[in-house]
């Protein structure tokens, strides 16, 4: 067997915390969550130029062209999960590990030390957090605003060398032990006045939060429909998009007015 391809990539490994226990406690609710979870990960991977290599039960293995893409995707996934859990009686959480390394592609599978490291970093993560290697940290430092906890040199199962790891802390969370915590700023701008692009991005984030709420609401409405479980994630998002397009004529004037007011206040 010869490799079809071999390249350097940012590797993301995700896993649902305590999936077997959740299935034992409430199989129906867990399966509904698994469908939402799968749609969510596929959606954000596409948004950040990612490729799903394979799924392993409730785990996802993905690759990305850059560490920036991988980290931004992981942040979007965990942010979406926090929004999802706001309406849930008990939280569903993910662990995510990211490493920059070589991947060897064999037929419909992928192998390599980089994948093993990403998987072990995922196992090292606390529920709801992201753990990255130094290779990833070096690529995103100064480019994405992050608060990270240095875990120092860690020993990972079946990895012969030590890996320097960092945990990305969610907003408002403190480290669980004495450790080096670094505030990594994003790109610096000489002009402190907000730019049109920066304010528009902030406004877009507000709109995105509203879309997440509607996605969650629509998912709850359709959860009881047995036929929906047979649909793919892409089909579900397509139906939601069609529904939103029908509302554009009614809402466009109001949204545009608020958007212009918002941009005007922040740019003047």
PDB file of C-alpha atoms in Angstrom, residues 148-245:
ATOM      1  CA  UNK A 148      -4.131  30.587  27.241  1.00  0.00           C
ATOM      2  CA  UNK A 149      -2.821  28.527  30.143  1.00  0.00           C
ATOM      3  CA  UNK A 150       0.586  26.981  29.585  1.00  0.00           C
ATOM      4  CA  UNK A 151       0.582  23.325  30.644  1.00  0.00           C
ATOM      5  CA  UNK A 152       4.325  23.008  30.111  1.00  0.00           C
ATOM      6  CA  UNK A 153       5.908  19.810  28.807  1.00  0.00           C
ATOM      7  CA  UNK A 154       3.400  16.958  28.920  1.00  0.00           C
ATOM      8  CA  UNK A 155       3.773  13.226  28.341  1.00  0.00           C
ATOM      9  CA  UNK A 156       1.194  11.827  25.936  1.00  0.00           C
ATOM     10  CA  UNK A 157       0.328   8.141  25.656  1.00  0.00           C
ATOM     11  CA  UNK A 158       2.225   6.346  22.870  1.00  0.00           C
ATOM     12  CA  UNK A 159       4.162   9.554  21.986  1.00  0.00           C
ATOM     13  CA  UNK A 160       7.879   9.122  22.678  1.00  0.00           C
ATOM     14  CA  UNK A 161       8.715  12.821  22.987  1.00  0.00           C
ATOM     15  CA  UNK A 162       7.304  15.442  25.335  1.00  0.00           C
ATOM     16  CA  UNK A 163       4.916  18.004  23.876  1.00  0.00           C
ATOM     17  CA  UNK A 164       4.552  21.566  25.155  1.00  0.00           C
ATOM     18  CA  UNK A 165       0.808  22.149  25.420  1.00  0.00           C
ATOM     19  CA  UNK A 166      -1.463  25.140  25.983  1.00  0.00           C
ATOM     20  CA  UNK A 167      -5.086  25.228  27.080  1.00  0.00           C
ATOM     21  CA  UNK A 168      -7.284  27.937  25.557  1.00  0.00           C
ATOM     22  CA  UNK A 169      -9.396  29.292  28.401  1.00  0.00           C
ATOM     23  CA  UNK A 170     -13.048  30.164  27.729  1.00  0.00           C
ATOM     24  CA  UNK A 171     -14.013  33.739  28.555  1.00  0.00           C
ATOM     25  CA  UNK A 172     -14.341  34.212  32.296  1.00  0.00           C
ATOM     26  CA  UNK A 173     -12.704  30.901  33.257  1.00  0.00           C
ATOM     27  CA  UNK A 174      -9.680  30.833  35.524  1.00  0.00           C
ATOM     28  CA  UNK A 175      -6.958  28.171  35.453  1.00  0.00           C
ATOM     29  CA  UNK A 176      -7.640  25.222  37.766  1.00  0.00           C
ATOM     30  CA  UNK A 177      -4.108  25.226  39.136  1.00  0.00           C
ATOM     31  CA  UNK A 178      -1.039  27.398  39.439  1.00  0.00           C
ATOM     32  CA  UNK A 179       0.204  27.833  35.892  1.00  0.00           C
ATOM     33  CA  UNK A 180       1.531  30.384  33.481  1.00  0.00           C
ATOM     34  CA  UNK A 181      -1.433  32.254  31.983  1.00  0.00           C
ATOM     35  CA  UNK A 182      -0.751  34.407  28.942  1.00  0.00           C
ATOM     36  CA  UNK A 183      -3.011  37.015  27.371  1.00  0.00           C
ATOM     37  CA  UNK A 184      -2.294  36.753  23.658  1.00  0.00           C
ATOM     38  CA  UNK A 185      -3.434  39.866  21.853  1.00  0.00           C
ATOM     39  CA  UNK A 186      -4.696  39.880  18.317  1.00  0.00           C
ATOM     40  CA  UNK A 187      -3.215  42.039  15.541  1.00  0.00           C
ATOM     41  CA  UNK A 188      -2.361  45.556  16.656  1.00  0.00           C
ATOM     42  CA  UNK A 189      -3.715  48.655  14.843  1.00  0.00           C
ATOM     43  CA  UNK A 190      -1.993  52.029  14.876  1.00  0.00           C
ATOM     44  CA  UNK A 191      -5.279  53.875  14.461  1.00  0.00           C
ATOM     45  CA  UNK A 192      -7.307  53.298  17.638  1.00  0.00           C
ATOM     46  CA  UNK A 193     -10.509  54.539  16.025  1.00  0.00           C
ATOM     47  CA  UNK A 194     -12.710  51.589  14.970  1.00  0.00           C
ATOM     48  CA  UNK A 195     -12.553  50.822  11.278  1.00  0.00           C
ATOM     49  CA  UNK A 196     -15.603  50.123   9.125  1.00  0.00           C
ATOM     50  CA  UNK A 197     -14.495  46.462   8.855  1.00  0.00           C
ATOM     51  CA  UNK A 198     -13.972  45.996  12.606  1.00  0.00           C
ATOM     52  CA  UNK A 199     -17.324  47.530  13.507  1.00  0.00           C
ATOM     53  CA  UNK A 200     -19.100  45.561  10.778  1.00  0.00           C
ATOM     54  CA  UNK A 201     -17.489  42.349  12.126  1.00  0.00           C
ATOM     55  CA  UNK A 202     -18.748  43.212  15.601  1.00  0.00           C
ATOM     56  CA  UNK A 203     -22.232  43.832  14.239  1.00  0.00           C
ATOM     57  CA  UNK A 204     -22.031  40.527  12.315  1.00  0.00           C
ATOM     58  CA  UNK A 205     -21.195  38.722  15.560  1.00  0.00           C
ATOM     59  CA  UNK A 206     -24.362  40.122  17.110  1.00  0.00           C
ATOM     60  CA  UNK A 207     -26.390  38.875  14.148  1.00  0.00           C
ATOM     61  CA  UNK A 208     -24.668  35.477  14.377  1.00  0.00           C
ATOM     62  CA  UNK A 209     -25.720  35.132  18.011  1.00  0.00           C
ATOM     63  CA  UNK A 210     -29.334  35.768  16.978  1.00  0.00           C
ATOM     64  CA  UNK A 211     -29.041  33.140  14.236  1.00  0.00           C
ATOM     65  CA  UNK A 212     -27.716  30.638  16.795  1.00  0.00           C
ATOM     66  CA  UNK A 213     -30.768  31.276  18.952  1.00  0.00           C
ATOM     67  CA  UNK A 214     -33.093  30.682  16.009  1.00  0.00           C
ATOM     68  CA  UNK A 215     -31.174  27.549  15.004  1.00  0.00           C
ATOM     69  CA  UNK A 216     -31.592  26.226  18.529  1.00  0.00           C
ATOM     70  CA  UNK A 217     -35.299  27.131  18.507  1.00  0.00           C
ATOM     71  CA  UNK A 218     -35.898  25.462  15.131  1.00  0.00           C
ATOM     72  CA  UNK A 219     -33.968  22.371  16.210  1.00  0.00           C
ATOM     73  CA  UNK A 220     -36.185  22.036  19.286  1.00  0.00           C
ATOM     74  CA  UNK A 221     -39.325  22.418  17.147  1.00  0.00           C
ATOM     75  CA  UNK A 222     -38.211  19.696  14.735  1.00  0.00           C
ATOM     76  CA  UNK A 223     -36.680  17.337  17.316  1.00  0.00           C
ATOM     77  CA  UNK A 224     -39.965  15.453  17.717  1.00  0.00           C
ATOM     78  CA  UNK A 225     -40.389  14.900  13.986  1.00  0.00           C
ATOM     79  CA  UNK A 226     -39.020  11.414  13.276  1.00  0.00           C
ATOM     80  CA  UNK A 227     -38.577  12.153   9.583  1.00  0.00           C
ATOM     81  CA  UNK A 228     -36.073  14.915  10.344  1.00  0.00           C
ATOM     82  CA  UNK A 229     -33.573  12.397  11.712  1.00  0.00           C
ATOM     83  CA  UNK A 230     -33.161  11.004   8.212  1.00  0.00           C
ATOM     84  CA  UNK A 231     -32.086  14.322   6.762  1.00  0.00           C
ATOM     85  CA  UNK A 232     -28.440  15.288   6.402  1.00  0.00           C
ATOM     86  CA  UNK A 233     -26.903  18.339   8.062  1.00  0.00           C
ATOM     87  CA  UNK A 234     -26.689  20.168   4.738  1.00  0.00           C
ATOM     88  CA  UNK A 235     -30.374  19.585   4.038  1.00  0.00           C
ATOM     89  CA  UNK A 236     -31.330  20.899   7.469  1.00  0.00           C
ATOM     90  CA  UNK A 237     -29.294  24.054   7.026  1.00  0.00           C
ATOM     91  CA  UNK A 238     -30.766  24.494   3.533  1.00  0.00           C
ATOM     92  CA  UNK A 239     -34.307  24.368   4.915  1.00  0.00           C
ATOM     93  CA  UNK A 240     -33.389  26.908   7.560  1.00  0.00           C
ATOM     94  CA  UNK A 241     -31.817  29.190   4.961  1.00  0.00           C
ATOM     95  CA  UNK A 242     -34.967  29.001   2.790  1.00  0.00           C
ATOM     96  CA  UNK A 243     -37.117  29.886   5.762  1.00  0.00           C
ATOM     97  CA  UNK A 244     -34.929  32.883   6.556  1.00  0.00           C
ATOM     98  CA  UNK A 245     -35.006  34.091   2.929  1.00  0.00           C
TER      99      UNK A 245
END
